[in-house]
Tab-separated table of C-alpha atoms in Angstrom:
chain	number	residue	atom	x	y	z
B	1	MET	CA	-46.236	-18.816	22.702
B	2	ARG	CA	-44.218	-20.980	25.085
B	3	LYS	CA	-46.987	-23.614	25.081
B	4	VAL	CA	-47.041	-23.670	21.271
B	5	ALA	CA	-43.234	-23.958	21.160
B	6	GLY	CA	-43.384	-26.840	23.651
B	7	ILE	CA	-45.962	-28.712	21.580
B	8	SER	CA	-43.875	-28.145	18.443
B	9	ARG	CA	-40.799	-29.593	20.119
B	10	TRP	CA	-42.651	-32.729	21.153
B	11	ALA	CA	-44.035	-33.044	17.621
B	12	HIS	CA	-40.470	-33.242	16.290
B	13	LEU	CA	-40.142	-36.623	17.962
B	14	LEU	CA	-42.445	-37.996	15.263
B	15	TYR	CA	-39.389	-38.191	12.991
B	16	LEU	CA	-38.255	-41.131	15.088
B	17	GLY	CA	-40.855	-42.992	13.037
B	18	ASN	CA	-38.103	-43.406	10.413
B	19	LEU	CA	-36.771	-46.191	12.616
B	20	ALA	CA	-39.881	-48.238	11.833
B	21	TRP	CA	-39.566	-48.266	8.033
B	22	ALA	CA	-37.063	-51.099	7.905
B	23	PRO	CA	-38.913	-53.451	10.297
B	24	VAL	CA	-42.236	-52.744	8.582
B	25	PHE	CA	-41.111	-53.405	5.007
B	26	ASP	CA	-38.403	-56.015	5.581
B	27	PRO	CA	-39.889	-59.533	5.208
B	28	GLY	CA	-37.138	-60.911	7.415
B	29	THR	CA	-37.948	-58.683	10.394
B	30	THR	CA	-37.664	-60.369	13.795
B	31	TRP	CA	-38.526	-59.335	17.321
B	32	TRP	CA	-34.915	-58.266	17.704
B	33	ASP	CA	-35.409	-55.497	15.092
B	34	TRP	CA	-38.392	-54.076	16.978
B	35	ALA	CA	-36.557	-54.376	20.263
B	36	LEU	CA	-33.700	-52.324	18.771
B	37	VAL	CA	-36.164	-49.603	17.716
B	38	ALA	CA	-37.639	-49.510	21.212
B	39	VAL	CA	-34.202	-49.275	22.840
B	40	VAL	CA	-33.225	-46.362	20.573
B	41	VAL	CA	-36.434	-44.443	21.356
B	42	VAL	CA	-36.143	-45.022	25.108
B	43	ALA	CA	-32.474	-43.993	25.119
B	44	PHE	CA	-32.927	-40.921	22.905
B	45	VAL	CA	-36.043	-39.206	24.312
B	46	PRO	CA	-34.404	-38.206	27.658
B	47	MET	CA	-31.492	-36.663	25.761
B	48	TYR	CA	-33.925	-34.768	23.550
B	49	VAL	CA	-35.764	-33.362	26.563
B	50	LEU	CA	-32.505	-32.440	28.312
B	51	ALA	CA	-31.306	-30.507	25.251
B	52	TRP	CA	-34.139	-27.962	25.559
B	53	HIS	CA	-33.961	-27.598	29.337
B	54	ARG	CA	-30.170	-27.514	29.860
B	55	PRO	CA	-28.445	-25.978	26.819
B	56	ASP	CA	-25.203	-25.797	28.809
B	57	LEU	CA	-25.023	-29.620	28.909
B	58	VAL	CA	-25.986	-30.302	25.303
B	59	ARG	CA	-22.584	-31.170	23.823
B	60	TRP	CA	-21.616	-34.031	26.146
B	61	ARG	CA	-25.040	-35.100	27.414
B	62	CYS	CA	-26.976	-34.937	24.133
B	63	THR	CA	-24.999	-34.360	20.915
B	64	VAL	CA	-22.161	-36.833	21.473
B	65	PRO	CA	-24.382	-39.625	22.929
B	66	THR	CA	-26.860	-39.190	20.058
B	67	VAL	CA	-24.082	-39.522	17.478
B	68	LEU	CA	-22.768	-42.643	19.209
B	69	LEU	CA	-26.249	-44.157	19.376
B	70	GLY	CA	-26.810	-43.443	15.694
B	71	ALA	CA	-23.418	-44.891	14.784
B	72	LEU	CA	-24.232	-48.136	16.611
B	73	VAL	CA	-27.696	-48.625	15.098
B	74	THR	CA	-27.489	-47.190	11.553
B	75	PRO	CA	-25.465	-50.115	10.091
B	76	PHE	CA	-28.432	-52.384	10.874
B	77	ASN	CA	-31.299	-49.881	10.397
B	78	THR	CA	-30.606	-46.953	8.074
B	79	GLY	CA	-33.669	-45.177	9.470
B	80	ALA	CA	-31.559	-44.551	12.564
B	81	ALA	CA	-29.643	-41.973	10.521
B	82	VAL	CA	-32.395	-39.583	11.628
B	83	LEU	CA	-30.464	-39.429	14.914
B	84	PHE	CA	-27.753	-37.542	13.028
B	85	VAL	CA	-30.361	-34.931	12.113
B	86	TYR	CA	-31.203	-34.527	15.792
B	87	ALA	CA	-27.483	-34.326	16.592
B	88	GLY	CA	-27.123	-31.560	14.000
B	89	ALA	CA	-30.019	-29.681	15.605
B	90	PHE	CA	-28.370	-30.032	19.027
B	91	ALA	CA	-25.087	-28.689	17.638
B	92	GLY	CA	-26.890	-25.744	16.064
B	93	LEU	CA	-28.607	-25.066	19.368
B	94	SER	CA	-25.525	-25.085	21.580
B	95	GLU	CA	-22.484	-24.293	19.432
B	96	SER	CA	-21.187	-21.279	17.550
B	97	ARG	CA	-21.784	-21.170	13.798
B	98	ARG	CA	-18.218	-22.284	13.017
B	99	VAL	CA	-18.276	-25.235	15.421
B	100	ALA	CA	-21.779	-26.262	14.319
B	101	MET	CA	-20.653	-26.342	10.684
B	102	ARG	CA	-17.826	-28.677	11.676
B	103	TRP	CA	-20.368	-30.974	13.294
B	104	PHE	CA	-22.474	-30.948	10.115
B	105	VAL	CA	-19.460	-31.891	7.975
B	106	GLY	CA	-18.502	-34.681	10.384
B	107	LEU	CA	-22.036	-36.069	10.451
B	108	THR	CA	-22.193	-35.926	6.652
B	109	ALA	CA	-18.976	-37.954	6.476
B	110	LEU	CA	-20.440	-40.438	8.944
B	111	ILE	CA	-23.571	-40.886	6.820
B	112	GLY	CA	-21.329	-41.352	3.767
B	113	LEU	CA	-19.421	-44.073	5.628
B	114	PHE	CA	-22.609	-45.955	6.480
B	115	ALA	CA	-23.678	-45.733	2.831
B	116	VAL	CA	-20.720	-48.036	2.200
B	117	VAL	CA	-20.620	-50.348	5.220
B	118	SER	CA	-24.323	-50.759	6.099
B	119	THR	CA	-25.754	-54.267	6.131
B	120	VAL	CA	-29.009	-52.963	4.592
B	121	GLU	CA	-29.428	-53.894	0.934
B	122	MET	CA	-29.483	-51.376	-1.883
B	123	PRO	CA	-31.482	-49.338	-2.797
B	124	TYR	CA	-33.177	-49.373	0.631
B	125	ARG	CA	-29.909	-48.316	2.179
B	126	LEU	CA	-29.866	-45.036	0.207
B	127	TRP	CA	-33.554	-44.420	0.769
B	128	GLY	CA	-32.877	-44.497	4.492
B	129	LEU	CA	-29.739	-42.333	4.408
B	130	LEU	CA	-30.343	-39.640	1.783
B	131	PRO	CA	-33.334	-37.942	3.498
B	132	SER	CA	-31.346	-37.739	6.736
B	133	LEU	CA	-28.389	-36.249	4.874
B	134	ILE	CA	-30.571	-33.530	3.341
B	135	PHE	CA	-32.455	-32.730	6.543
B	136	LEU	CA	-29.218	-32.691	8.537
B	137	TRP	CA	-28.183	-29.526	6.698
B	138	LEU	CA	-31.642	-27.968	6.432
B	139	VAL	CA	-32.524	-28.406	10.082
B	140	GLY	CA	-28.999	-27.737	11.318
B	141	VAL	CA	-28.560	-24.442	9.475
B	142	LEU	CA	-32.025	-23.252	10.503
B	143	GLN	CA	-31.230	-24.124	14.120
B	144	VAL	CA	-27.983	-22.139	13.920
B	145	GLU	CA	-29.870	-19.087	12.638
B	146	TRP	CA	-32.506	-19.344	15.367
B	147	ALA	CA	-29.894	-19.882	18.069
B	148	GLU	CA	-27.855	-16.861	16.929
B	149	ARG	CA	-31.001	-14.744	16.864
B	150	ASP	CA	-31.859	-15.844	20.395
B	151	ARG	CA	-28.317	-15.152	21.598
B	152	GLU	CA	-28.340	-11.701	20.012
B	153	ALA	CA	-31.696	-10.967	21.641
B	154	ALA	CA	-30.334	-12.098	25.012
B	155	GLU	CA	-27.203	-9.969	24.586
B	156	LEU	CA	-29.352	-6.999	23.629
B	157	ARG	CA	-31.436	-7.461	26.778
B	158	ILE	CA	-28.263	-7.642	28.863
B	159	ARG	CA	-26.809	-4.522	27.231
B	160	THR	CA	-30.084	-2.677	27.700
B	161	ALA	CA	-30.195	-3.680	31.359
B	162	ARG	CA	-26.604	-2.511	31.819
B	163	VAL	CA	-27.327	0.828	30.148
B	164	GLU	CA	-30.390	1.317	32.330
B	165	HIS	CA	-28.361	0.395	35.425
B	166	LEU	CA	-25.554	2.806	34.522
B	167	ALA	CA	-28.064	5.549	33.716
B	168	THR	CA	-29.705	5.010	37.105
B	169	LEU	CA	-26.342	5.195	38.865
B	170	ALA	CA	-25.403	8.332	36.939
B	171	GLU	CA	-28.711	9.972	37.831
B	172	ARG	CA	-28.267	9.070	41.491
B	173	GLU	CA	-24.766	10.526	41.473
B	174	ARG	CA	-26.015	13.677	39.766
B	175	ILE	CA	-28.757	14.169	42.337
B	176	ALA	CA	-26.327	13.451	45.184
B	177	ARG	CA	-23.847	16.013	43.863
B	178	ASP	CA	-26.562	18.604	43.276
B	179	LEU	CA	-28.026	18.137	46.739
B	180	HIS	CA	-24.578	18.352	48.285
B	181	ASP	CA	-23.865	21.573	46.427
B	182	LEU	CA	-27.238	23.056	47.321
B	183	LEU	CA	-27.423	22.043	50.957
B	184	GLY	CA	-23.767	22.675	51.684
B	185	HIS	CA	-23.890	26.210	50.343
B	186	THR	CA	-27.329	27.099	51.699
B	187	LEU	CA	-26.817	25.670	55.177
B	188	THR	CA	-23.469	27.421	55.431
B	189	ALA	CA	-25.103	30.715	54.508
B	190	VAL	CA	-27.955	30.109	56.982
B	191	VAL	CA	-25.474	29.373	59.785
B	192	LEU	CA	-23.540	32.518	58.981
B	193	ARG	CA	-26.704	34.617	58.965
B	194	ALA	CA	-27.783	33.100	62.273
B	195	GLN	CA	-24.402	33.955	63.768
B	196	LEU	CA	-24.818	37.543	62.620
B	197	VAL	CA	-28.190	37.661	64.392
B	198	SER	CA	-26.568	36.438	67.610
B	199	ALA	CA	-23.760	38.955	67.327
B	200	ASP	CA	-26.006	41.914	66.445
B	201	PRO	CA	-29.639	41.557	67.624
B	202	SER	CA	-30.541	44.817	65.889
B	203	ARG	CA	-30.156	43.028	62.540
B	204	ALA	CA	-32.463	40.168	63.531
B	205	ARG	CA	-35.415	41.159	61.340
B	206	GLU	CA	-33.271	41.782	58.277
B	207	GLU	CA	-31.250	38.582	58.655
B	208	ALA	CA	-34.330	36.474	59.443
B	209	ALA	CA	-35.946	37.676	56.206
B	210	GLU	CA	-32.771	36.824	54.293
B	211	ILE	CA	-32.645	33.371	55.883
B	212	GLU	CA	-36.261	32.752	54.854
B	213	ARG	CA	-35.542	33.895	51.305
B	214	MET	CA	-32.508	31.630	51.063
B	215	ALA	CA	-34.427	28.646	52.443
B	216	ARG	CA	-37.274	29.116	49.953
B	217	ALA	CA	-34.822	29.471	47.087
B	218	ALA	CA	-33.017	26.321	48.205
B	219	LEU	CA	-36.283	24.365	48.293
B	220	GLY	CA	-37.013	25.384	44.739
B	221	GLU	CA	-33.517	24.404	43.604
B	222	ILE	CA	-33.790	21.034	45.325
B	223	ARG	CA	-37.017	20.320	43.458
B	224	ASP	CA	-35.315	21.285	40.198
B	225	ALA	CA	-32.324	19.093	41.013
B	226	VAL	CA	-34.501	16.038	41.666
B	227	THR	CA	-36.503	16.525	38.471
B	228	GLY	CA	-33.393	17.217	36.401
B	229	TRP	CA	-34.399	20.751	35.342
B	230	ARG	CA	-31.943	22.596	37.492
B	231	SER	CA	-29.714	25.117	35.711
B	232	ALA	CA	-27.248	27.300	37.590
B	233	SER	CA	-26.034	30.684	36.365
B	234	LEU	CA	-22.572	32.163	36.821
B	235	ASP	CA	-23.999	35.655	37.281
B	236	THR	CA	-26.336	34.426	40.007
B	237	GLU	CA	-23.557	32.537	41.761
B	238	LEU	CA	-21.209	35.517	41.550
B	239	GLU	CA	-23.838	37.709	43.218
B	240	ALA	CA	-24.464	35.063	45.884
B	241	ALA	CA	-20.727	34.682	46.465
B	242	ARG	CA	-20.290	38.412	46.854
B	243	ALA	CA	-23.216	38.642	49.305
B	244	THR	CA	-22.099	35.645	51.387
B	245	LEU	CA	-18.434	36.600	51.652
B	246	THR	CA	-19.099	40.291	52.170
B	247	SER	CA	-21.341	39.474	55.127
B	248	LEU	CA	-18.298	37.739	56.661
B	249	GLY	CA	-16.068	40.731	56.105
B	250	VAL	CA	-14.279	39.222	53.100
B	251	GLU	CA	-13.489	41.588	50.267
B	252	VAL	CA	-14.537	40.081	46.939
B	253	VAL	CA	-12.793	41.083	43.727
B	254	VAL	CA	-14.327	39.751	40.488
B	255	HIS	CA	-12.742	39.849	37.064
B	256	ARG	CA	-14.817	38.440	34.227
B	257	ASP	CA	-14.070	38.597	30.515
B	258	ALA	CA	-17.097	40.401	29.104
B	259	ASP	CA	-16.596	38.885	25.638
B	260	LEU	CA	-17.016	35.304	26.830
B	261	SER	CA	-20.211	33.546	25.790
B	262	ILE	CA	-20.487	30.227	27.644
B	263	VAL	CA	-22.812	27.395	26.621
B	264	GLY	CA	-25.514	26.537	29.141
B	265	SER	CA	-24.291	23.069	30.135
B	266	THR	CA	-20.751	24.296	30.817
B	267	GLU	CA	-21.964	27.393	32.638
B	268	HIS	CA	-24.113	25.184	34.872
B	269	GLU	CA	-21.128	23.056	35.917
B	270	LEU	CA	-18.866	26.093	36.397
B	271	ALA	CA	-21.523	27.799	38.505
B	272	LEU	CA	-21.777	24.766	40.775
B	273	ALA	CA	-17.984	24.616	41.008
B	274	LEU	CA	-17.910	28.288	41.968
B	275	ARG	CA	-20.560	27.691	44.618
B	276	GLU	CA	-18.554	24.856	46.168
B	277	ALA	CA	-15.320	26.837	46.170
B	278	VAL	CA	-16.982	29.901	47.750
B	279	THR	CA	-18.638	27.685	50.375
B	280	ASN	CA	-15.199	26.321	51.301
B	281	VAL	CA	-13.828	29.856	51.584
B	282	ALA	CA	-16.702	30.830	53.878
B	283	ARG	CA	-16.341	27.704	56.029
B	284	HIS	CA	-12.628	27.248	56.373
B	285	ALA	CA	-10.485	30.033	54.973
B	286	GLN	CA	-10.875	32.891	57.500
B	287	ALA	CA	-9.776	35.037	54.575
B	288	LYS	CA	-9.678	38.810	54.176
B	289	THR	CA	-9.798	38.857	50.386
B	290	CYS	CA	-11.134	36.514	47.683
B	291	HIS	CA	-10.381	36.984	43.986
B	292	ILE	CA	-12.653	35.377	41.392
B	293	GLY	CA	-11.583	35.349	37.761
B	294	ILE	CA	-13.308	34.052	34.614
B	295	GLU	CA	-11.263	34.324	31.431
B	296	ALA	CA	-10.070	32.532	28.298
B	297	ARG	CA	-6.384	31.634	28.182
B	298	GLU	CA	-4.296	29.160	26.149
B	299	GLY	CA	-7.294	27.421	24.637
B	300	GLU	CA	-9.047	27.036	27.985
B	301	LEU	CA	-11.847	28.731	29.861
B	302	ARG	CA	-10.532	29.204	33.382
B	303	LEU	CA	-12.441	29.896	36.552
B	304	VAL	CA	-10.068	30.844	39.359
B	305	ILE	CA	-11.055	31.328	43.017
B	306	ALA	CA	-8.157	32.507	45.179
B	307	ASP	CA	-8.226	33.564	48.845
B	308	ASP	CA	-5.597	34.661	51.346
B	309	GLY	CA	-6.897	32.531	54.205
B	310	ILE	CA	-5.583	29.520	56.122
B	311	GLY	CA	-7.505	26.671	54.546
B	312	GLY	CA	-4.977	25.746	51.875
B	313	HIS	CA	-3.588	22.618	53.516
B	314	ALA	CA	-6.933	21.133	54.598
B	315	PRO	CA	-7.781	17.753	52.979
B	316	GLU	CA	-10.228	17.714	50.091
B	317	GLY	CA	-13.827	16.847	50.920
B	318	ASN	CA	-16.698	15.318	48.962
B	319	GLY	CA	-17.614	18.677	47.496
B	320	LEU	CA	-14.337	19.213	45.675
B	321	THR	CA	-14.320	15.560	44.618
B	322	GLY	CA	-17.726	16.100	43.042
B	323	VAL	CA	-16.427	19.214	41.272
B	324	ARG	CA	-13.557	17.190	39.798
B	325	GLU	CA	-16.007	14.595	38.477
B	326	ARG	CA	-18.242	17.241	36.904
B	327	ILE	CA	-15.378	19.061	35.218
B	328	ALA	CA	-13.715	15.823	34.080
B	329	ALA	CA	-16.966	14.944	32.272
B	330	LEU	CA	-16.440	18.130	30.227
B	331	GLY	CA	-12.857	17.186	29.407
B	332	GLY	CA	-11.441	19.682	31.909
B	333	LEU	CA	-9.518	19.508	35.153
B	334	VAL	CA	-9.365	21.080	38.611
B	335	ARG	CA	-6.137	22.265	40.250
B	336	ARG	CA	-5.823	23.228	43.921
B	337	THR	CA	-2.762	25.018	45.258
B	338	ALA	CA	-1.936	26.447	48.683
B	339	SER	CA	0.817	29.077	48.766
B	340	PRO	CA	-0.433	31.011	50.700
B	341	GLY	CA	-4.178	30.656	51.169
B	342	THR	CA	-5.991	28.522	48.609
B	343	THR	CA	-6.288	28.831	44.862
B	344	VAL	CA	-8.707	26.611	42.962
B	345	THR	CA	-8.407	26.675	39.166
B	346	ILE	CA	-11.097	25.060	37.027
B	347	ALA	CA	-10.092	24.725	33.374
B	348	VAL	CA	-12.386	23.592	30.550
B	349	PRO	CA	-11.441	23.431	26.829
B	350	LEU	CA	-12.785	26.451	24.961
B	351	ARG	CA	-14.268	24.213	22.248
B	352	VAL	CA	-16.515	22.704	24.914
B	353	ALA	CA	-17.251	25.872	26.869
B	354	THR	CA	-18.082	28.310	24.071
């Protein structure tokens, strides 16, 4: 297709043959007339080639010089008005529709001027100018349409590339958050189980089996996270939270509104938020009691994790930052208070959650 387009562009130079009509049919033609035709062709062809290879330079390197060349030659050879057609095509190629139309009007006025002041006799003067006037608008408008179509296609490609780039970044962030949630929680639980084995060798077999089960489950969840099919459950996370914290000697109190029916996407994000909060309690809080509440209040679904430990004034890590991003995507927010212990409140609008 590019080769065909290139051949077609070169073929358009054949219209420069209009310059030869006057010398051919004028009995008074001299060598000077043919020399003028040759000079015009030699001067114009490089500008024509440049217009297709450097569209950013067209206005000042092609359109304006072509108009000036045509203005200098047309009074003596009305066939040179074809240069105004080329100038119109250049304007359509490089300018917006509004600016191109202004060029067409200006070139039309210029052709009208030369219809009055040309040295070529009538009716040959009109025969040389009228075809150029007609083709100026035909070619120019067509070039505007083609240029706009090409620009729209280029913009569409850019937008598509941006969407693909943003989608890739979003997917990477999702996988990073999921892996952080999975590995942070699982490795914390494995470390805690290993510590229990060290403290009480009689529980080694039981804890080793639990560690193996947790590791296998984590592997499966990691695969699901990478493939995008991972879906966390609040019930599962509540059971895991109870098991993990109880093994550390933390009393877990759960209050859940039995009438709440949560949509899958929201439940997934809340379950991951619960996992992160419980992991932080296990790692840092040194708490005796942890209260977990799930209820609807004031138009919001609220998940509250409150402990009586010492971790309340610790700086936020990547895990809680990831939770904020997840919940913000649902139109909700995360609040963290420390008086005493730590209370993390995750609130999502009920219209999104149910």
